[in-house]
Amino acid sequence: MKPFSYARPGDVAEAVREVAAEPNAVFLAGGTNLVDHLKLGVATPDLVVDVRTLTSQEVTDLPDGGLRLGAASTNSEVAADRRVRERYPVLAQALLAGATGQLRNAATTGGNPLQRTRCVYFQDVTTPCNKREPGSGCSAVGGYTRYHAVLGVDAALPDPDAPGTCIATHPSDMAVALAALDAQVQVLGPSGARTLPFTDLHRLPGDDPATDTTLGHGELITAIDLPPLPAGTRSAYRKVRDRASYAFALVSVAAVVTDDGVRLALGGVAHTPWRATRAEELLRGRALTDDVVRAAMDAELAAAQPQPGIDGGNGFKIPLVHRTVVATLRQLTTEAQA
Amino acid sequence: MTDLLEPRAIGQALVRRDGEQKVRGTATYAYETPVENPAFCHPVQATIARGRVTAMDTAAAEALDGVLAVLTPFNAERLASTDDAEYAVLQSPEVAFRGQLIGVVVAETSELAREVADGITVAYAEQPHDSELRTDRPDLYAPEQVNAGHPTDTSEGDVEAAMRSAEVTVDHTYETQMLHNNPIEPHATTALWEPGADVPLTLWDSTQGVHPDRAAVSEVFGLDEQQVRVVCPYVGGGFGSKGNPHANVMLVAMAARALPGRPVKLALTRQQMFFLAGYRTPTIQRLQLAADRRGRLQAIAIDVVEQTSKVKEFAEQTGVPTRMMYASPNRRSTHRLAALDVPIPSWMRAPGECPGMFGPEVALDELAEELGMDPVQLRIVNEPDVDPDTGKPWSSRHLVECLREGAQRFGWSDRGPGRRREGDWFVGYGVASSVYPTMRQATSTANVRFERGRYVAEIGAADLGTGAWTVLPQIAADALGVDVADVEVRIGDTRYPTASVAGGSSGTNTWGSAVSVAAREFRDKFGTDPHDGDEASGDVDQAAMDEDHAAYAFGAQFAEVRVHADTGELRVPRLTGVFACGRIINPRTARSQLIGGMTMGMSMALHENSVFDPRIGQVANHDLAEYHISVNADVQQIEAHWLDEHDPYVNVMGSKGIGEIGITGTAAAVVNAVHHATGVRVRSLPVTLDKMVPGLP
Amino acid sequence: MDAEISLRVDGESHRLTVDTRTTLLDALRERLGNTSPKKGCDHGQCGACTVLLDGRRSLICLALAVAHDGAEITTADGLAPAGELHPVQQAFLEQDAFQCGYCTPGQVCSAVGVLDEVDRGWPSHVTEDLTGDVELSHDEVAERMSGNLCRCAAYVNIVPAVQQAGGAR
């Protein structure tokens, strides 16, 4: 681990100023991802600015009937919050499907969505990685791709030497639920506060795989707002993984079903939590029979690119996420009828 | 025949003697040894899979305040013996596999040691490497022998002829994956070199055997064994990976010798363990079975291809259990190795038997299906009267009884034809046999002394969680004819008499025999009313040794598997094992070992998989987030039962060893249950949901 | 870069100097000589370093010591006075809920945390009704204890040990 300075400013504004002033500074909240990466040499900041105790730890009611999750609220407290459990089960379930009790006690609302994408080669500084060392190439292409992306990728075997190539996936469960909930992100930055849709927070690699989000340097998440949901909304999170617990998703599905339609986000399949807008369009106003959902998912996954690789590659994710969406929506509609 | 000890303490479910320290966390493991002013080591590893280190830029590192030493192939001491290439640490700039040790940094703090080690720039002359195991490699070779001294190949009769003429045949290839032992305590050592002292080198090392550890270290450094002390009261798991010392032990000893008088500590990181601490080779097993319509085997053959490292050979004895499990007039077993530019494979829980009970036990299931026969019955009709491999009678063999009792306890008769659906899940049952040889090591000595009214037994044995701290007093108590509360046992230090490695499920058999002999000698010398300080010793080779029987523990495992109809997710709600493994010394600790073995077998079946990336020559998923060990939620009901087996040939305890048999056959039982549930036959481990999805409705 | 912090560990206050890079785990093990929390993976992937950090079960391999100045930490060794055992520890002994013992202090602290979380009514991944009561069923305990790997695989004994301790409260 490279030496770094540590600062715990008096308030959020000062924290933002400190990070903004130092090009190689990072925020520290729960630390569950950053400290991991510090040890691996993946993160090499000169300055670590601790915001864990600066933002709100509370979950508060919003005037419009929604909820505001303070950035420092822990994943376990949010999952345990009665209002979240009753009104946003998809979020509680996603949080509870993530990591472990110990990690959820440390991980925060602001930090969880900002964890880096996950890839065994990104985490190993002895292998080339465009995300870690821009332009060095992508070791994952043709390698161990079980946990890698099939959506938002141009080809089944993209050029590993192209500087834009990255097939890592975003590992957060919480983020998939927040994407489906149309959450809003409250951000404070060097040039003031702004609000952005959660679905705009993450970005595809494009020509800059090193950048996971659309936040500028020094921008800090201060809260995440959950919009109110119409009465009768049903939601669920379904995670499919290699162990029964304590494993990253192979694929996951967050579904929010209202009278108007379905909001659907997929995890484990892309560099971002993947909002399945194409499928949503096809499902709008339709009865959610298995056949209708299958057709919608066929359309959503038409551009999917299975990644060949050692140990069989990840082509299985395409039928798997397809089947998981069908099953999740079947469960929600069956429950609604019951 | 041996007169077994009258069981009084033996057979009692005593609570672990080291339990209180363990639940509080005050049991002291190697790295935790309290020493004055320790220095901290961090290794430097090669980042190429083959070639030569041409330069290491260490000048800046050495100049840093707090850096105490930087050892590399260019400045490290020359070792007295480099016969074992694994231990020839920093003796040459040649790189034989990625992750090989090429240096160590010693510093005042662990943070600094790691930073400096990670920051050293290394220049290499890289050469193309070759690290892909395939059966079509032209350079596969037959080793001189396979692990544990077994012959490489065996052949009897004519398997090919039997395959041509038999009514039913099975001919398939099965694969077991690369596995890493991954004890939760990393390989770790505290080392101290005091040049003027009587015992100049002290290693507090996490090892399965302080004496074998000492023997290896003293040879490498050209020291008398008496000049080295190894201490290890507690081992945070080993599963074979601490059976032999690995290169890290030589590296830390070297670091200690570079800093006389200063204790140094080195713990491998979890990631480093995937390169340096041994692993189970992947195996590719072609199985041929020929049978008549009644299921009686006419031929059984296994041809194994597996890997070793170019730098040091380890030949897993995968084909060995096929030699003795079932009766058949025609038999063949072969082992072929690919020597690759890869880390060095080694022992992992039940080497040989664990992978070697996968292919055959799945093939038998396939044969049962071909025959339309109950797989339990198929095994029963192939029960051999004598050991098919040696022709010797069995010391005891109760496989059939295990199968029958297991079937009854499990509810095997409810099995039905398969593809039964309950809600969202397909449900299936599977069975497989288990086996492990009963071993006793050649050397071990124990002392028994009378001290202040109590009996003290001393032996350099190891407790890796197996229960030696608890069961050796039980054996000593019965051998002396005293209450177990009056016996104290001291283990885990080369100051105590020589003990063999805790491996091959032989610890209790070996050490218990030595303790029993010492107790007998003590009673012969001093009677039942000894004086303070009276002492006698005993060697395992003074204990009766039967050569005329084939001695094995047997078992049967039954698995219920559920496969999710939508996602292919796999669950094992029930595992039932019934074992015939001689007399059980302590039912509480024994059950834990058997259940632990079965759970690790389930973990092998469903979760564990070291995915080797041959492009770069390393395990891609080299940490515990990506290398999946079963977690608590993966385990539901796991039962281990045993028969009340009396074996008068094995040793005076009547014990057969229980550390390894639990992991044998489990993966096959699970895979067979998966087939029963879904109709999908998986011949390559692990069974993961991606292998299920194409077969789901 | 060094920083001075204070910690309260198992009821005892300490003032110590740490590198900004030092984790709480290394601060305890290498600076304060408290080796009850174990290092198994150092990356939050095994649970062996679980302690109660300001009352909640936490992995201290991922906690920078400098960021936890003033923290209150209870390790497995601090759960009960010397010579006594916490009910969870007693249950682990009786159920033989460990073998090698290396993951055990973390399991014990985790179990203490689990019982507290259940008391608070916190749901888990396997809680069928997110708005209902939580029971100390096998599946609930197993899921909640899944952050603590046990390579010896004492899982089938750990669950009843936690249930036993939970019932004994």
Short mmCIF file of C-alpha atoms in Angstrom, two decimals, chain B residues 314-622:
data_model
loop_
_atom_site.label_atom_id
_atom_site.label_comp_id
_atom_site.label_asym_id
_atom_site.label_seq_id
_atom_site.Cartn_x
_atom_site.Cartn_y
_atom_site.Cartn_z
CA PHE B 314 4.02 -34.45 -7.33
CA ALA B 315 1.99 -37.32 -8.73
CA GLU B 316 -1.47 -37.56 -7.21
CA GLN B 317 -2.45 -41.24 -6.80
CA THR B 318 -5.89 -40.74 -8.33
CA GLY B 319 -6.19 -44.22 -9.80
CA VAL B 320 -5.40 -46.02 -6.56
CA PRO B 321 -8.88 -46.50 -5.07
CA THR B 322 -10.11 -48.07 -8.32
CA ARG B 323 -7.58 -50.83 -7.70
CA MET B 324 -9.28 -52.07 -4.54
CA MET B 325 -12.89 -50.92 -4.36
CA TYR B 326 -14.75 -53.51 -6.39
CA ALA B 327 -14.30 -57.05 -7.63
CA SER B 328 -13.54 -57.56 -11.29
CA PRO B 329 -11.41 -60.10 -13.14
CA ASN B 330 -9.96 -57.54 -15.55
CA ARG B 331 -8.47 -54.35 -14.16
CA ARG B 332 -6.19 -51.54 -15.21
CA SER B 333 -4.99 -48.27 -13.78
CA THR B 334 -2.53 -45.77 -15.21
CA HIS B 335 -1.24 -42.33 -14.30
CA ARG B 336 0.27 -39.89 -16.78
CA LEU B 337 1.60 -36.48 -15.90
CA ALA B 338 2.06 -33.26 -17.76
CA ALA B 339 4.99 -31.30 -16.31
CA LEU B 340 4.05 -27.65 -16.69
CA ASP B 341 5.30 -24.18 -15.85
CA VAL B 342 2.92 -23.99 -12.92
CA PRO B 343 3.04 -23.81 -9.12
CA ILE B 344 3.83 -27.04 -7.31
CA PRO B 345 0.87 -29.30 -6.56
CA SER B 346 0.87 -31.16 -3.28
CA TRP B 347 -1.30 -32.87 -0.70
CA MET B 348 -4.87 -31.82 -0.25
CA ARG B 349 -7.25 -33.73 2.00
CA ALA B 350 -7.35 -37.33 0.76
CA PRO B 351 -4.92 -36.96 -2.13
CA GLY B 352 -5.70 -39.79 -4.52
CA GLU B 353 -8.88 -40.99 -2.89
CA CYS B 354 -10.72 -37.68 -3.14
CA PRO B 355 -10.47 -37.13 -6.90
CA GLY B 356 -10.12 -40.88 -7.42
CA MET B 357 -13.53 -41.60 -5.94
CA PHE B 358 -15.21 -39.18 -8.34
CA GLY B 359 -14.84 -40.75 -11.77
CA PRO B 360 -15.44 -44.36 -10.73
CA GLU B 361 -18.39 -43.58 -8.48
CA VAL B 362 -20.12 -41.53 -11.18
CA ALA B 363 -19.32 -44.18 -13.79
CA LEU B 364 -20.96 -46.79 -11.55
CA ASP B 365 -24.07 -44.60 -11.42
CA GLU B 366 -24.05 -44.47 -15.21
CA LEU B 367 -23.68 -48.24 -15.31
CA ALA B 368 -26.58 -48.67 -12.89
CA GLU B 369 -28.67 -46.51 -15.18
CA GLU B 370 -27.68 -48.58 -18.22
CA LEU B 371 -28.60 -51.72 -16.32
CA GLY B 372 -31.79 -50.31 -14.85
CA MET B 373 -30.40 -51.33 -11.49
CA ASP B 374 -30.39 -49.67 -8.08
CA PRO B 375 -26.96 -48.03 -7.65
CA VAL B 376 -26.75 -49.28 -4.06
CA GLN B 377 -27.38 -52.82 -5.22
CA LEU B 378 -24.82 -52.47 -8.01
CA ARG B 379 -22.15 -51.69 -5.45
CA ILE B 380 -23.25 -54.56 -3.24
CA VAL B 381 -23.01 -57.17 -6.02
CA ASN B 382 -19.45 -56.10 -6.72
CA GLU B 383 -18.24 -56.50 -3.18
CA PRO B 384 -14.86 -58.28 -3.26
CA ASP B 385 -14.01 -61.06 -0.78
CA VAL B 386 -10.39 -60.02 -0.56
CA ASP B 387 -8.48 -56.92 -1.61
CA PRO B 388 -8.46 -57.15 -5.42
CA ASP B 389 -5.22 -55.21 -5.54
CA THR B 390 -3.08 -57.28 -3.16
CA GLY B 391 -5.11 -60.44 -2.68
CA LYS B 392 -4.91 -59.93 1.09
CA PRO B 393 -7.95 -60.45 3.29
CA TRP B 394 -9.54 -57.32 4.71
CA SER B 395 -8.75 -56.36 8.28
CA SER B 396 -12.41 -55.40 8.26
CA ARG B 397 -14.65 -54.18 5.45
CA HIS B 398 -18.22 -53.09 6.08
CA LEU B 399 -19.03 -51.15 2.96
CA VAL B 400 -22.19 -53.16 2.33
CA GLU B 401 -23.39 -52.50 5.86
CA CYS B 402 -22.68 -48.78 5.41
CA LEU B 403 -24.65 -48.74 2.16
CA ARG B 404 -27.59 -50.56 3.74
CA GLU B 405 -27.69 -48.51 6.90
CA GLY B 406 -27.20 -45.31 4.95
CA ALA B 407 -30.01 -46.19 2.56
CA GLN B 408 -32.30 -46.87 5.47
CA ARG B 409 -31.41 -43.70 7.39
CA PHE B 410 -31.63 -41.53 4.28
CA GLY B 411 -34.90 -42.96 3.01
CA TRP B 412 -33.35 -44.19 -0.22
CA SER B 413 -36.37 -46.38 -0.93
CA ASP B 414 -38.40 -43.20 -1.63
CA ARG B 415 -36.10 -42.47 -4.54
CA GLY B 416 -38.36 -43.16 -7.47
CA PRO B 417 -37.49 -42.90 -11.13
CA GLY B 418 -36.23 -39.32 -11.15
CA ARG B 419 -37.05 -35.82 -12.30
CA ARG B 420 -39.41 -35.24 -9.41
CA ARG B 421 -40.54 -31.65 -9.06
CA GLU B 422 -41.50 -29.99 -5.79
CA GLY B 423 -42.60 -26.41 -6.36
CA ASP B 424 -39.80 -24.59 -8.14
CA TRP B 425 -37.24 -27.32 -7.53
CA PHE B 426 -36.29 -30.61 -9.15
CA VAL B 427 -35.34 -33.10 -6.47
CA GLY B 428 -32.95 -36.02 -6.81
CA TYR B 429 -31.10 -38.58 -4.71
CA GLY B 430 -27.61 -39.92 -5.28
CA VAL B 431 -25.22 -42.33 -3.63
CA ALA B 432 -21.52 -43.04 -3.70
CA SER B 433 -19.04 -45.04 -1.68
CA SER B 434 -16.22 -43.66 0.42
CA VAL B 435 -12.87 -45.18 1.22
CA TYR B 436 -9.60 -44.30 2.85
CA PRO B 437 -6.63 -46.51 3.69
CA THR B 438 -5.76 -47.09 7.33
CA MET B 439 -2.21 -45.92 7.81
CA ARG B 440 0.35 -45.78 10.53
CA GLN B 441 3.59 -43.89 10.11
CA ALA B 442 6.93 -45.58 10.76
CA THR B 443 8.31 -43.21 13.35
CA SER B 444 6.86 -41.59 16.42
CA THR B 445 7.92 -41.66 20.03
CA ALA B 446 6.09 -40.67 23.17
CA ASN B 447 7.20 -40.10 26.74
CA VAL B 448 5.06 -40.76 29.76
CA ARG B 449 6.14 -39.16 33.02
CA PHE B 450 4.65 -38.99 36.46
CA GLU B 451 4.60 -35.36 37.61
CA ARG B 452 3.07 -34.11 40.84
CA GLY B 453 0.45 -36.78 40.97
CA ARG B 454 -0.51 -36.61 37.29
CA TYR B 455 0.60 -38.44 34.20
CA VAL B 456 2.13 -36.36 31.47
CA ALA B 457 2.45 -37.68 27.94
CA GLU B 458 4.69 -35.77 25.56
CA ILE B 459 4.86 -36.15 21.80
CA GLY B 460 5.47 -33.60 19.05
CA ALA B 461 2.07 -34.21 17.54
CA ALA B 462 -0.15 -31.59 15.88
CA ASP B 463 -3.77 -30.66 16.41
CA LEU B 464 -5.16 -29.04 13.27
CA GLY B 465 -8.61 -29.06 14.75
CA THR B 466 -8.63 -32.81 14.54
CA GLY B 467 -8.77 -33.09 18.32
CA ALA B 468 -5.32 -34.43 19.23
CA TRP B 469 -5.23 -32.26 22.36
CA THR B 470 -8.34 -34.11 23.51
CA VAL B 471 -8.12 -37.65 22.16
CA LEU B 472 -4.48 -38.37 23.03
CA PRO B 473 -5.28 -37.94 26.74
CA GLN B 474 -8.17 -40.38 26.27
CA ILE B 475 -5.84 -42.96 24.75
CA ALA B 476 -3.15 -42.35 27.37
CA ALA B 477 -5.69 -42.67 30.16
CA ASP B 478 -6.91 -46.05 28.95
CA ALA B 479 -3.38 -47.26 28.21
CA LEU B 480 -2.36 -46.32 31.76
CA GLY B 481 -5.63 -47.39 33.30
CA VAL B 482 -6.26 -44.04 34.96
CA ASP B 483 -8.86 -41.36 34.85
CA VAL B 484 -8.54 -39.05 31.85
CA ALA B 485 -8.59 -36.06 34.21
CA ASP B 486 -5.29 -37.30 35.60
CA VAL B 487 -3.58 -37.17 32.24
CA GLU B 488 -1.99 -34.15 30.64
CA VAL B 489 -0.68 -34.24 27.09
CA ARG B 490 1.88 -31.87 25.62
CA ILE B 491 2.22 -31.61 21.86
CA GLY B 492 3.35 -29.29 19.09
CA ASP B 493 7.03 -28.74 19.94
CA THR B 494 10.20 -30.43 18.78
CA ARG B 495 11.29 -30.41 22.42
CA TYR B 496 8.94 -33.35 22.79
CA PRO B 497 9.73 -36.72 21.25
CA THR B 498 9.55 -37.16 17.49
CA ALA B 499 6.13 -37.36 15.95
CA SER B 500 5.04 -38.06 12.41
CA VAL B 501 3.10 -35.66 10.25
CA ALA B 502 -0.61 -35.19 10.83
CA GLY B 503 -1.46 -36.56 7.42
CA GLY B 504 -2.91 -39.60 5.75
CA SER B 505 -5.46 -39.81 8.59
CA SER B 506 -2.63 -41.47 10.48
CA GLY B 507 -2.12 -39.12 13.42
CA THR B 508 -4.20 -40.84 16.04
CA ASN B 509 -3.20 -44.30 14.80
CA THR B 510 0.50 -43.46 14.98
CA TRP B 511 0.79 -41.18 17.97
CA GLY B 512 -1.79 -43.16 19.92
CA SER B 513 0.22 -46.33 19.31
CA ALA B 514 3.39 -44.62 20.56
CA VAL B 515 1.58 -43.28 23.61
CA SER B 516 0.16 -46.72 24.31
CA VAL B 517 3.60 -48.32 24.11
CA ALA B 518 5.05 -45.64 26.38
CA ALA B 519 2.24 -46.24 28.86
CA ARG B 520 2.86 -49.97 28.79
CA GLU B 521 6.60 -49.42 29.30
CA PHE B 522 5.83 -47.04 32.12
CA ARG B 523 3.64 -49.56 33.89
CA ASP B 524 6.16 -52.35 33.30
CA LYS B 525 8.92 -50.26 34.83
CA PHE B 526 7.16 -48.44 37.62
CA GLY B 527 3.98 -50.35 38.33
CA THR B 528 0.84 -48.62 39.49
CA ASP B 529 2.41 -46.59 42.26
CA PRO B 530 5.07 -44.48 40.55
CA HIS B 531 7.23 -41.76 42.02
CA ASP B 532 7.45 -38.20 40.91
CA GLY B 533 9.72 -37.95 37.87
CA ASP B 534 9.41 -41.59 36.79
CA GLU B 535 9.48 -41.63 33.01
CA ALA B 536 9.29 -44.13 30.19
CA SER B 537 9.22 -43.78 26.45
CA GLY B 538 7.73 -45.84 23.66
CA ASP B 539 8.09 -46.02 19.90
CA VAL B 540 5.37 -46.75 17.43
CA ASP B 541 7.49 -49.56 15.99
CA GLN B 542 7.25 -51.40 19.30
CA ALA B 543 3.50 -51.63 18.74
CA ALA B 544 2.12 -54.70 17.03
CA MET B 545 1.97 -54.24 13.26
CA ASP B 546 -0.18 -56.36 11.05
CA GLU B 547 1.14 -56.91 7.53
CA ASP B 548 -1.25 -59.62 6.47
CA HIS B 549 -4.42 -57.67 5.98
CA ALA B 550 -5.60 -54.88 3.75
CA ALA B 551 -6.80 -52.16 6.10
CA TYR B 552 -9.23 -49.49 4.96
CA ALA B 553 -12.06 -47.42 6.33
CA PHE B 554 -15.21 -47.51 4.20
CA GLY B 555 -18.34 -45.49 3.99
CA ALA B 556 -21.42 -44.65 2.00
CA GLN B 557 -22.76 -41.19 1.30
CA PHE B 558 -26.26 -40.25 0.23
CA ALA B 559 -27.15 -36.84 -1.15
CA GLU B 560 -30.39 -35.06 -1.82
CA VAL B 561 -29.99 -32.33 -4.41
CA ARG B 562 -32.39 -29.64 -5.50
CA VAL B 563 -32.05 -27.83 -8.80
CA HIS B 564 -34.09 -24.69 -9.35
CA ALA B 565 -36.35 -25.09 -12.35
CA ASP B 566 -35.90 -21.49 -13.49
CA THR B 567 -32.29 -20.70 -12.71
CA GLY B 568 -30.50 -24.00 -12.28
CA GLU B 569 -29.30 -22.99 -8.82
CA LEU B 570 -28.20 -26.03 -6.85
CA ARG B 571 -28.83 -26.84 -3.22
CA VAL B 572 -27.97 -29.86 -1.12
CA PRO B 573 -30.59 -30.04 1.60
CA ARG B 574 -29.36 -33.38 2.93
CA LEU B 575 -26.18 -35.40 3.08
CA THR B 576 -26.09 -38.62 5.05
CA GLY B 577 -22.86 -40.52 5.58
CA VAL B 578 -22.41 -43.85 7.30
CA PHE B 579 -18.86 -44.92 7.93
CA ALA B 580 -17.05 -48.01 9.14
CA CYS B 581 -13.85 -46.53 10.42
CA GLY B 582 -12.89 -48.66 13.37
CA ARG B 583 -13.34 -47.57 16.92
CA ILE B 584 -14.22 -43.93 17.51
CA ILE B 585 -12.06 -42.39 20.24
CA ASN B 586 -14.17 -39.28 20.79
CA PRO B 587 -17.61 -39.15 19.14
CA ARG B 588 -17.84 -35.36 19.49
CA THR B 589 -14.63 -34.52 17.68
CA ALA B 590 -14.98 -37.48 15.30
CA ARG B 591 -18.38 -36.36 14.11
CA SER B 592 -16.97 -32.92 13.46
CA GLN B 593 -14.21 -34.36 11.31
CA LEU B 594 -16.54 -36.55 9.29
CA ILE B 595 -19.07 -33.76 8.80
CA GLY B 596 -16.25 -31.39 7.94
CA GLY B 597 -14.97 -33.77 5.31
CA MET B 598 -18.41 -34.26 3.82
CA THR B 599 -19.01 -30.52 3.73
CA MET B 600 -15.69 -29.97 2.00
CA GLY B 601 -16.72 -32.68 -0.45
CA MET B 602 -19.95 -30.83 -1.12
CA SER B 603 -17.95 -27.63 -1.51
CA MET B 604 -15.83 -29.42 -4.11
CA ALA B 605 -18.93 -30.65 -5.87
CA LEU B 606 -20.69 -27.30 -6.11
CA HIS B 607 -18.41 -24.39 -5.42
CA GLU B 608 -14.66 -24.67 -5.41
CA ASN B 609 -12.79 -24.13 -8.63
CA SER B 610 -9.34 -22.68 -9.15
CA VAL B 611 -9.74 -21.34 -12.64
CA PHE B 612 -6.30 -21.49 -14.15
CA ASP B 613 -5.57 -18.92 -16.83
CA PRO B 614 -3.02 -20.62 -19.06
CA ARG B 615 -2.35 -17.39 -20.95
CA ILE B 616 -0.58 -15.95 -17.94
CA GLY B 617 0.05 -19.08 -15.89
CA GLN B 618 -1.89 -18.35 -12.75
CA VAL B 619 -5.16 -18.98 -11.02
CA ALA B 620 -7.40 -16.15 -12.15
CA ASN B 621 -9.68 -16.23 -9.11
CA HIS B 622 -6.99 -16.20 -6.45
#
